[in-house]
């Protein structure tokens, strides 16, 4: 593996060099008489510039090495998607098999079902949880007591800084069959309610806990956007006799639209992956039928059955590509609708 | 506009009611967890919903610590934090400062290479194989090294450094100060708000980390806190008796009080640093950076 890291490093260096050379040749003005001379000149300047800035490279080096080993190393491992993994041969020595892994994986009905389920859960998540922080931010903006605002904002943001392990622990103990919520239900209606092992309530429970955990945090982002709005607009509207509700829909909403669009694009880019931490910690065997999303499926075939690294890599690659396509698609859509989009 | 006193409209009432409802929904479960952690099993079974325990007890906590697993978790997480956090800060700060400097060849190429990793990554399997090949699985180094630079935090820092006046760095250069020296003696002292924010973010991330540990570490003697909590509360709840972390729970009965005590013990440190965290990001240091 150490050798392969070095290989990777070299590839990247070559890639960098190619990019630089390309940038240089593009920049050379063709009208100049002695082209090679100008090129030589530029090369010299370039080398001198590198030498002059050598200390900046020592600043970047530690972080850069980390990226090469722990971010680009695994990207190289994506080649496993087209190989059959043999532990004795390693990633680089394993034989190529082309698209065989994909042919095999698409034959597994559980895989196709997991994709459908992921899209269902996460599109539902977009519809149900995405608007909540926007509404909260608009409401926060109408509250005039600073003290009340500060205290409630602190409370609402806090759960976002706890892990899903902690949040699920709280939810599971509260909603357990012998837990406090069921005690209350039993004392009122006589029979308990099975929250945790119930396929019907599992997905609503996901949305509720998600709102509970992170809507306060996203509210802050929208509040920041609201605080950037020019106050003159509100004053002018008030003089013209606009009600506060009108101000919200005619001034605040249009002004925070770019932020909403950016958040929407980012959510779209996460459609295939969102919610693994949450679902992994909240689910149990009883709700397997509704909880096995794509990431849960990958986890299962990778670490629970006899490991199938090649298949799971094939799926992971597919997932990354789909995520990226969704992101670009959403970005394009936003631009077509006249927005700014994410990528310039 | 703020000067003019307006009469209370329905909108004010609705806003306060809804926001209060959210706040109560968040506080109540934590309050319940807190009081049950001070309640004996008997009292809890008699009155599962109480405002305050009649006979508060510390027995749950003493049993929890006597059991020792939670201490293993604390020790492991603190070790990861003590080594990992300085590593995060060193890698992130030097890289962010370096990339914020202008006019050196390769700057944009390196920056784009880093941005690509945000969109595209190999996922957990190649990472696991990488750790295995470097013989780091079942050691804390795997968890420490796998989380080196968070690209998002790095960009926030770079944006901040870029906003500093160039003349500051130039004058230091004229005095013969090297780049590293400038970073530590001139840049860092005036970047304290952003440094504090990023430090706390990394610390909370390290504290909450469980996924990599679950994959990389199978030894029960070096399980981090989150996984210990997971095995105490979640695994014992679903009654599979096979814990994901490979910890055998057969020898001790975890009562509700004990589980709640474990939850409190795990989240208290986050609760303690949260006000400081809040102070900084509400000031807009972070949010301004997110927007740009």
GROMACS .gro file of N, CA and C in nm, chain A residues 165-307:
model
  429
  165UNK      N    1  -2.596   0.929   1.803
  165UNK     CA    2  -2.594   0.824   1.905
  165UNK      C    3  -2.667   0.875   2.029
  166UNK      N    4  -2.637   0.997   2.070
  166UNK     CA    5  -2.701   1.053   2.190
  166UNK      C    6  -2.850   1.077   2.164
  167UNK      N    7  -2.880   1.142   2.051
  167UNK     CA    8  -3.021   1.173   2.022
  167UNK      C    9  -3.104   1.044   2.016
  168UNK      N   10  -3.052   0.943   1.945
  168UNK     CA   11  -3.126   0.817   1.937
  168UNK      C   12  -3.140   0.754   2.074
  169UNK      N   13  -3.035   0.766   2.156
  169UNK     CA   14  -3.044   0.710   2.290
  169UNK      C   15  -3.160   0.773   2.366
  170UNK      N   16  -3.170   0.905   2.356
  170UNK     CA   17  -3.279   0.974   2.425
  170UNK      C   18  -3.414   0.928   2.368
  171UNK      N   19  -3.425   0.931   2.235
  171UNK     CA   20  -3.552   0.896   2.172
  171UNK      C   21  -3.592   0.752   2.205
  172UNK      N   22  -3.494   0.662   2.196
  172UNK     CA   23  -3.526   0.521   2.218
  172UNK      C   24  -3.568   0.495   2.362
  173UNK      N   25  -3.501   0.557   2.458
  173UNK     CA   26  -3.542   0.534   2.597
  173UNK      C   27  -3.678   0.596   2.624
  174UNK      N   28  -3.706   0.711   2.564
  174UNK     CA   29  -3.835   0.775   2.590
  174UNK      C   30  -3.950   0.699   2.526
  175UNK      N   31  -3.927   0.646   2.404
  175UNK     CA   32  -4.036   0.584   2.330
  175UNK      C   33  -4.042   0.432   2.346
  176UNK      N   34  -3.952   0.376   2.426
  176UNK     CA   35  -3.949   0.230   2.442
  176UNK      C   36  -4.083   0.179   2.491
  177UNK      N   37  -4.106   0.048   2.470
  177UNK     CA   38  -4.235  -0.008   2.508
  177UNK      C   39  -4.261   0.007   2.657
  178UNK      N   40  -4.154   0.001   2.737
  178UNK     CA   41  -4.172   0.021   2.881
  178UNK      C   42  -4.124   0.159   2.923
  179UNK      N   43  -4.115   0.250   2.828
  179UNK     CA   44  -4.066   0.385   2.858
  179UNK      C   45  -4.175   0.479   2.904
  180UNK      N   46  -4.140   0.601   2.939
  180UNK     CA   47  -4.233   0.697   2.996
  180UNK      C   48  -4.350   0.736   2.905
  181UNK      N   49  -4.323   0.755   2.774
  181UNK     CA   50  -4.431   0.795   2.685
  181UNK      C   51  -4.537   0.686   2.679
  182UNK      N   52  -4.492   0.561   2.674
  182UNK     CA   53  -4.587   0.451   2.671
  182UNK      C   54  -4.661   0.435   2.803
  183UNK      N   55  -4.596   0.471   2.914
  183UNK     CA   56  -4.665   0.470   3.043
  183UNK      C   57  -4.784   0.563   3.038
  184UNK      N   58  -4.761   0.680   2.982
  184UNK     CA   59  -4.866   0.781   2.972
  184UNK      C   60  -4.980   0.730   2.884
  185UNK      N   61  -4.942   0.674   2.768
  185UNK     CA   62  -5.045   0.625   2.675
  185UNK      C   63  -5.123   0.512   2.740
  186UNK      N   64  -5.052   0.423   2.809
  186UNK     CA   65  -5.120   0.309   2.874
  186UNK      C   66  -5.218   0.357   2.980
  187UNK      N   67  -5.176   0.457   3.057
  187UNK     CA   68  -5.263   0.504   3.166
  187UNK      C   69  -5.387   0.572   3.109
  188UNK      N   70  -5.378   0.623   2.986
  188UNK     CA   71  -5.494   0.690   2.929
  188UNK      C   72  -5.581   0.596   2.848
  189UNK      N   73  -5.519   0.510   2.767
  189UNK     CA   74  -5.601   0.429   2.677
  189UNK      C   75  -5.596   0.280   2.709
  190UNK      N   76  -5.511   0.242   2.801
  190UNK     CA   77  -5.507   0.102   2.840
  190UNK      C   78  -5.404   0.020   2.766
  191UNK      N   79  -5.383   0.048   2.638
  191UNK     CA   80  -5.288  -0.030   2.560
  191UNK      C   81  -5.168   0.056   2.521
  192UNK      N   82  -5.051  -0.005   2.515
  192UNK     CA   83  -4.931   0.068   2.475
  192UNK      C   84  -4.922   0.080   2.324
  193UNK      N   85  -4.829   0.163   2.277
  193UNK     CA   86  -4.810   0.180   2.134
  193UNK      C   87  -4.665   0.148   2.100
  194UNK      N   88  -4.648   0.065   1.999
  194UNK     CA   89  -4.513   0.026   1.961
  194UNK      C   90  -4.455   0.129   1.864
  195UNK      N   91  -4.371   0.220   1.916
  195UNK     CA   92  -4.313   0.324   1.831
  195UNK      C   93  -4.195   0.272   1.750
  196UNK      N   94  -4.106   0.199   1.820
  196UNK     CA   95  -3.975   0.172   1.763
  196UNK      C   96  -3.972   0.058   1.663
  197UNK      N   97  -4.062  -0.040   1.685
  197UNK     CA   98  -4.060  -0.154   1.595
  197UNK      C   99  -4.174  -0.148   1.496
  198UNK      N  100  -4.224  -0.028   1.469
  198UNK     CA  101  -4.343  -0.012   1.387
  198UNK      C  102  -4.306   0.048   1.252
  199UNK      N  103  -4.329  -0.029   1.146
  199UNK     CA  104  -4.288   0.018   1.013
  199UNK      C  105  -4.363   0.144   0.972
  200UNK      N  106  -4.486   0.159   1.022
  200UNK     CA  107  -4.568   0.273   0.978
  200UNK      C  108  -4.515   0.405   1.034
  201UNK      N  109  -4.463   0.404   1.156
  201UNK     CA  110  -4.423   0.532   1.214
  201UNK      C  111  -4.273   0.558   1.202
  202UNK      N  112  -4.198   0.463   1.147
  202UNK     CA  113  -4.053   0.481   1.145
  202UNK      C  114  -4.010   0.605   1.066
  203UNK      N  115  -4.065   0.619   0.946
  203UNK     CA  116  -4.022   0.733   0.862
  203UNK      C  117  -4.069   0.868   0.918
  204UNK      N  118  -4.197   0.880   0.961
  204UNK     CA  119  -4.235   1.006   1.029
  204UNK      C  120  -4.146   1.036   1.149
  205UNK      N  121  -4.107   0.931   1.220
  205UNK     CA  122  -4.019   0.949   1.336
  205UNK      C  123  -3.884   1.007   1.293
  206UNK      N  124  -3.836   0.961   1.175
  206UNK     CA  125  -3.710   1.014   1.122
  206UNK      C  126  -3.723   1.165   1.098
  207UNK      N  127  -3.834   1.205   1.035
  207UNK     CA  128  -3.852   1.346   1.002
  207UNK      C  129  -3.863   1.429   1.130
  208UNK      N  130  -3.942   1.377   1.226
  208UNK     CA  131  -3.962   1.452   1.350
  208UNK      C  132  -3.830   1.473   1.425
  209UNK      N  133  -3.753   1.364   1.437
  209UNK     CA  134  -3.628   1.377   1.512
  209UNK      C  135  -3.529   1.467   1.438
  210UNK      N  136  -3.533   1.462   1.305
  210UNK     CA  137  -3.446   1.549   1.226
  210UNK      C  138  -3.481   1.696   1.251
  211UNK      N  139  -3.612   1.726   1.248
  211UNK     CA  140  -3.657   1.863   1.277
  211UNK      C  141  -3.611   1.903   1.417
  212UNK      N  142  -3.628   1.810   1.508
  212UNK     CA  143  -3.595   1.834   1.649
  212UNK      C  144  -3.446   1.865   1.664
  213UNK      N  145  -3.363   1.791   1.589
  213UNK     CA  146  -3.219   1.806   1.606
  213UNK      C  147  -3.164   1.929   1.534
  214UNK      N  148  -3.200   1.947   1.405
  214UNK     CA  149  -3.119   2.043   1.330
  214UNK      C  150  -3.193   2.164   1.274
  215UNK      N  151  -3.326   2.173   1.294
  215UNK     CA  152  -3.392   2.290   1.235
  215UNK      C  153  -3.342   2.419   1.299
  216UNK      N  154  -3.311   2.415   1.430
  216UNK     CA  155  -3.260   2.534   1.497
  216UNK      C  156  -3.130   2.583   1.436
  217UNK      N  157  -3.044   2.491   1.401
  217UNK     CA  158  -2.914   2.527   1.343
  217UNK      C  159  -2.931   2.592   1.207
  218UNK      N  160  -3.017   2.534   1.121
  218UNK     CA  161  -3.035   2.592   0.989
  218UNK      C  162  -3.108   2.726   0.997
  219UNK      N  163  -3.187   2.743   1.104
  219UNK     CA  164  -3.252   2.872   1.124
  219UNK      C  165  -3.150   2.984   1.129
  220UNK      N  166  -3.035   2.957   1.192
  220UNK     CA  167  -2.930   3.059   1.205
  220UNK      C  168  -2.883   3.107   1.068
  221UNK      N  169  -2.869   3.013   0.975
  221UNK     CA  170  -2.823   3.050   0.841
  221UNK      C  171  -2.923   3.146   0.775
  222UNK      N  172  -3.054   3.113   0.787
  222UNK     CA  173  -3.154   3.200   0.727
  222UNK      C  174  -3.163   3.334   0.800
  223UNK      N  175  -3.145   3.329   0.933
  223UNK     CA  176  -3.148   3.455   1.009
  223UNK      C  177  -3.034   3.547   0.966
  224UNK      N  178  -2.920   3.487   0.936
  224UNK     CA  179  -2.807   3.568   0.889
  224UNK      C  180  -2.842   3.635   0.758
  225UNK      N  181  -2.909   3.559   0.671
  225UNK     CA  182  -2.951   3.617   0.542
  225UNK      C  183  -3.049   3.731   0.566
  226UNK      N  184  -3.142   3.711   0.661
  226UNK     CA  185  -3.241   3.815   0.689
  226UNK      C  186  -3.174   3.941   0.744
  227UNK      N  187  -3.073   3.920   0.831
  227UNK     CA  188  -3.009   4.036   0.892
  227UNK      C  189  -2.933   4.119   0.789
  228UNK      N  190  -2.906   4.060   0.673
  228UNK     CA  191  -2.835   4.135   0.568
  228UNK      C  192  -2.928   4.220   0.483
  229UNK      N  193  -3.059   4.211   0.508
  229UNK     CA  194  -3.154   4.286   0.425
  229UNK      C  195  -3.153   4.434   0.466
  230UNK      N  196  -3.157   4.518   0.367
  230UNK     CA  197  -3.156   4.662   0.390
  230UNK      C  198  -3.283   4.706   0.463
  231UNK      N  199  -3.266   4.769   0.580
  231UNK     CA  200  -3.382   4.807   0.662
  231UNK      C  201  -3.470   4.913   0.595
  232UNK      N  202  -3.411   4.992   0.504
  232UNK     CA  203  -3.488   5.096   0.437
  232UNK      C  204  -3.611   5.039   0.366
  233UNK      N  205  -3.594   4.919   0.312
  233UNK     CA  206  -3.705   4.857   0.238
  233UNK      C  207  -3.827   4.842   0.328
  234UNK      N  208  -3.801   4.800   0.454
  234UNK     CA  209  -3.914   4.780   0.545
  234UNK      C  210  -3.980   4.913   0.580
  235UNK      N  211  -3.895   5.013   0.603
  235UNK     CA  212  -3.949   5.143   0.640
  235UNK      C  213  -4.034   5.200   0.527
  236UNK      N  214  -3.983   5.187   0.405
  236UNK     CA  215  -4.059   5.236   0.291
  236UNK      C  216  -4.192   5.163   0.281
  237UNK      N  217  -4.190   5.032   0.303
  237UNK     CA  218  -4.312   4.953   0.294
  237UNK      C  219  -4.412   4.997   0.401
  238UNK      N  220  -4.357   5.027   0.520
  238UNK     CA  221  -4.447   5.066   0.629
  238UNK      C  222  -4.515   5.199   0.598
  239UNK      N  223  -4.435   5.292   0.542
  239UNK     CA  224  -4.492   5.422   0.507
  239UNK      C  225  -4.602   5.405   0.403
  240UNK      N  226  -4.579   5.307   0.310
  240UNK     CA  227  -4.680   5.282   0.207
  240UNK      C  228  -4.800   5.207   0.263
  241UNK      N  229  -4.796   5.173   0.391
  241UNK     CA  230  -4.911   5.110   0.453
  241UNK      C  231  -4.914   4.959   0.443
  242UNK      N  232  -4.798   4.896   0.420
  242UNK     CA  233  -4.795   4.750   0.411
  242UNK      C  234  -4.806   4.689   0.550
  243UNK      N  235  -4.879   4.579   0.561
  243UNK     CA  236  -4.888   4.510   0.690
  243UNK      C  237  -4.761   4.428   0.710
  244UNK      N  238  -4.744   4.379   0.832
  244UNK     CA  239  -4.622   4.301   0.858
  244UNK      C  240  -4.620   4.173   0.777
  245UNK      N  241  -4.737   4.111   0.764
  245UNK     CA  242  -4.745   3.988   0.685
  245UNK      C  243  -4.705   4.016   0.541
  246UNK      N  244  -4.751   4.131   0.490
  246UNK     CA  245  -4.713   4.167   0.353
  246UNK      C  246  -4.563   4.188   0.340
  247UNK      N  247  -4.505   4.254   0.442
  247UNK     CA  248  -4.360   4.275   0.440
  247UNK      C  249  -4.285   4.143   0.435
  248UNK      N  250  -4.335   4.045   0.511
  248UNK     CA  251  -4.267   3.914   0.513
  248UNK      C  252  -4.266   3.854   0.373
  249UNK      N  253  -4.384   3.855   0.307
  249UNK     CA  254  -4.391   3.785   0.179
  249UNK      C  255  -4.335   3.867   0.063
  250UNK      N  256  -4.338   4.001   0.076
  250UNK     CA  257  -4.293   4.083  -0.037
  250UNK      C  258  -4.147   4.127  -0.022
  251UNK      N  259  -4.097   4.133   0.101
  251UNK     CA  260  -3.959   4.181   0.119
  251UNK      C  261  -3.867   4.070   0.170
  252UNK      N  262  -3.902   4.011   0.284
  252UNK     CA  263  -3.812   3.913   0.343
  252UNK      C  264  -3.792   3.791   0.253
  253UNK      N  265  -3.903   3.731   0.210
  253UNK     CA  266  -3.892   3.608   0.130
  253UNK      C  267  -3.809   3.626   0.003
  254UNK      N  268  -3.839   3.727  -0.081
  254UNK     CA  269  -3.757   3.743  -0.201
  254UNK      C  270  -3.610   3.765  -0.169
  255UNK      N  271  -3.583   3.833  -0.057
  255UNK     CA  272  -3.444   3.861  -0.024
  255UNK      C  273  -3.367   3.738   0.023
  256UNK      N  274  -3.435   3.644   0.088
  256UNK     CA  275  -3.360   3.525   0.132
  256UNK      C  276  -3.370   3.412   0.030
  257UNK      N  277  -3.439   3.436  -0.081
  257UNK     CA  278  -3.451   3.332  -0.184
  257UNK      C  279  -3.317   3.273  -0.227
  258UNK      N  280  -3.212   3.356  -0.255
  258UNK     CA  281  -3.085   3.298  -0.297
  258UNK      C  282  -3.031   3.197  -0.195
  259UNK      N  283  -3.043   3.230  -0.065
  259UNK     CA  284  -2.996   3.139   0.038
  259UNK      C  285  -3.076   3.009   0.036
  260UNK      N  286  -3.209   3.023   0.020
  260UNK     CA  287  -3.294   2.904   0.016
  260UNK      C  288  -3.253   2.816  -0.102
  261UNK      N  289  -3.226   2.880  -0.216
  261UNK     CA  290  -3.190   2.802  -0.335
  261UNK      C  291  -3.057   2.729  -0.312
  262UNK      N  292  -2.960   2.797  -0.252
  262UNK     CA  293  -2.831   2.732  -0.226
  262UNK      C  294  -2.850   2.612  -0.134
  263UNK      N  295  -2.928   2.629  -0.028
  263UNK     CA  296  -2.953   2.519   0.064
  263UNK      C  297  -3.023   2.403  -0.007
  264UNK      N  298  -3.113   2.438  -0.097
  264UNK     CA  299  -3.187   2.336  -0.172
  264UNK      C  300  -3.092   2.257  -0.263
  265UNK      N  301  -3.000   2.330  -0.327
  265UNK     CA  302  -2.904   2.262  -0.415
  265UNK      C  303  -2.819   2.165  -0.333
  266UNK      N  304  -2.773   2.214  -0.217
  266UNK     CA  305  -2.689   2.128  -0.134
  266UNK      C  306  -2.767   2.004  -0.089
  267UNK      N  307  -2.895   2.023  -0.056
  267UNK     CA  308  -2.977   1.910  -0.015
  267UNK      C  309  -2.992   1.811  -0.130
  268UNK      N  310  -3.012   1.864  -0.250
  268UNK     CA  311  -3.025   1.777  -0.367
  268UNK      C  312  -2.899   1.694  -0.386
  269UNK      N  313  -2.784   1.758  -0.366
  269UNK     CA  314  -2.657   1.688  -0.385
  269UNK      C  315  -2.636   1.579  -0.282
  270UNK      N  316  -2.720   1.577  -0.181
  270UNK     CA  317  -2.705   1.480  -0.073
  270UNK      C  318  -2.816   1.377  -0.071
  271UNK      N  319  -2.894   1.377  -0.181
  271UNK     CA  320  -3.017   1.298  -0.183
  271UNK      C  321  -2.992   1.148  -0.164
  272UNK      N  322  -2.880   1.099  -0.214
  272UNK     CA  323  -2.854   0.956  -0.205
  272UNK      C  324  -2.786   0.916  -0.075
  273UNK      N  325  -2.735   1.013  -0.001
  273UNK     CA  326  -2.657   0.976   0.118
  273UNK      C  327  -2.719   1.023   0.248
  274UNK      N  328  -2.806   1.122   0.244
  274UNK     CA  329  -2.850   1.186   0.368
  274UNK      C  330  -2.907   1.085   0.467
  275UNK      N  331  -2.879   1.110   0.594
  275UNK     CA  332  -2.949   1.038   0.699
  275UNK      C  333  -2.892   0.906   0.745
  276UNK      N  334  -2.770   0.870   0.699
  276UNK     CA  335  -2.718   0.739   0.741
  276UNK      C  336  -2.700   0.731   0.893
  277UNK      N  337  -2.635   0.831   0.951
  277UNK     CA  338  -2.610   0.830   1.095
  277UNK      C  339  -2.741   0.812   1.172
  278UNK      N  340  -2.841   0.888   1.127
  278UNK     CA  341  -2.970   0.884   1.195
  278UNK      C  342  -3.035   0.746   1.182
  279UNK      N  343  -3.045   0.698   1.058
  279UNK     CA  344  -3.116   0.573   1.036
  279UNK      C  345  -3.041   0.456   1.101
  280UNK      N  346  -2.909   0.461   1.093
  280UNK     CA  347  -2.829   0.353   1.153
  280UNK      C  348  -2.857   0.341   1.303
  281UNK      N  349  -2.871   0.454   1.370
  281UNK     CA  350  -2.888   0.450   1.514
  281UNK      C  351  -3.034   0.434   1.558
  282UNK      N  352  -3.127   0.473   1.471
  282UNK     CA  353  -3.268   0.466   1.511
  282UNK      C  354  -3.332   0.333   1.474
  283UNK      N  355  -3.279   0.264   1.374
  283UNK     CA  356  -3.348   0.148   1.321
  283UNK      C  357  -3.315   0.023   1.400
  284UNK      N  358  -3.395  -0.077   1.382
  284UNK     CA  359  -3.367  -0.209   1.439
  284UNK      C  360  -3.424  -0.313   1.344
  285UNK      N  361  -3.402  -0.440   1.378
  285UNK     CA  362  -3.439  -0.548   1.285
  285UNK      C  363  -3.587  -0.543   1.248
  286UNK      N  364  -3.673  -0.495   1.340
  286UNK     CA  365  -3.817  -0.498   1.315
  286UNK      C  366  -3.858  -0.403   1.203
  287UNK      N  367  -3.778  -0.298   1.177
  287UNK     CA  368  -3.817  -0.203   1.072
  287UNK      C  369  -3.725  -0.213   0.949
  288UNK      N  370  -3.653  -0.323   0.937
  288UNK     CA  371  -3.561  -0.342   0.825
  288UNK      C  372  -3.626  -0.311   0.690
  289UNK      N  373  -3.755  -0.353   0.677
  289UNK     CA  374  -3.824  -0.337   0.549
  289UNK      C  375  -3.833  -0.191   0.503
  290UNK      N  376  -3.840  -0.098   0.598
  290UNK     CA  377  -3.854   0.041   0.557
  290UNK      C  378  -3.727   0.122   0.583
  291UNK      N  379  -3.628   0.062   0.650
  291UNK     CA  380  -3.512   0.143   0.689
  291UNK      C  381  -3.387   0.115   0.606
  292UNK      N  382  -3.391   0.013   0.519
  292UNK     CA  383  -3.267  -0.016   0.448
  292UNK      C  384  -3.248   0.077   0.329
  293UNK      N  385  -3.186   0.191   0.355
  293UNK     CA  386  -3.152   0.282   0.247
  293UNK      C  387  -3.025   0.234   0.180
  294UNK      N  388  -2.983   0.307   0.076
  294UNK     CA  389  -2.866   0.266   0.000
  294UNK      C  390  -2.743   0.250   0.090
  295UNK      N  391  -2.721   0.347   0.179
  295UNK     CA  392  -2.603   0.341   0.265
  295UNK      C  393  -2.613   0.226   0.364
  296UNK      N  394  -2.735   0.200   0.412
  296UNK     CA  395  -2.754   0.086   0.503
  296UNK      C  396  -2.726  -0.044   0.428
  297UNK      N  397  -2.768  -0.049   0.301
  297UNK     CA  398  -2.745  -0.167   0.218
  297UNK      C  399  -2.595  -0.186   0.198
  298UNK      N  400  -2.525  -0.077   0.165
  298UNK     CA  401  -2.380  -0.085   0.146
  298UNK      C  402  -2.314  -0.136   0.274
  299UNK      N  403  -2.357  -0.079   0.388
  299UNK     CA  404  -2.300  -0.120   0.516
  299UNK      C  405  -2.323  -0.270   0.538
  300UNK      N  406  -2.445  -0.315   0.507
  300UNK     CA  407  -2.477  -0.455   0.533
  300UNK      C  408  -2.391  -0.547   0.448
  301UNK      N  409  -2.385  -0.523   0.316
  301UNK     CA  410  -2.310  -0.616   0.232
  301UNK      C  411  -2.160  -0.603   0.257
  302UNK      N  412  -2.115  -0.488   0.311
  302UNK     CA  413  -1.971  -0.472   0.333
  302UNK      C  414  -1.925  -0.537   0.462
  303UNK      N  415  -2.000  -0.511   0.570
  303UNK     CA  416  -1.944  -0.549   0.699
  303UNK      C  417  -2.020  -0.661   0.769
  304UNK      N  418  -2.138  -0.696   0.720
  304UNK     CA  419  -2.210  -0.798   0.794
  304UNK      C  420  -2.207  -0.935   0.728
  305UNK      N  421  -2.244  -0.941   0.601
  305UNK     CA  422  -2.233  -1.067   0.529
  305UNK      C  423  -2.083  -1.094   0.509
  306UNK      N  424  -2.043  -1.206   0.451
  306UNK     CA  425  -1.902  -1.216   0.415
  306UNK      C  426  -1.867  -1.098   0.327
  307UNK      N  427  -1.762  -1.025   0.359
  307UNK     CA  428  -1.739  -0.895   0.295
  307UNK      C  429  -1.731  -0.904   0.143
   0.00000   0.00000   0.00000
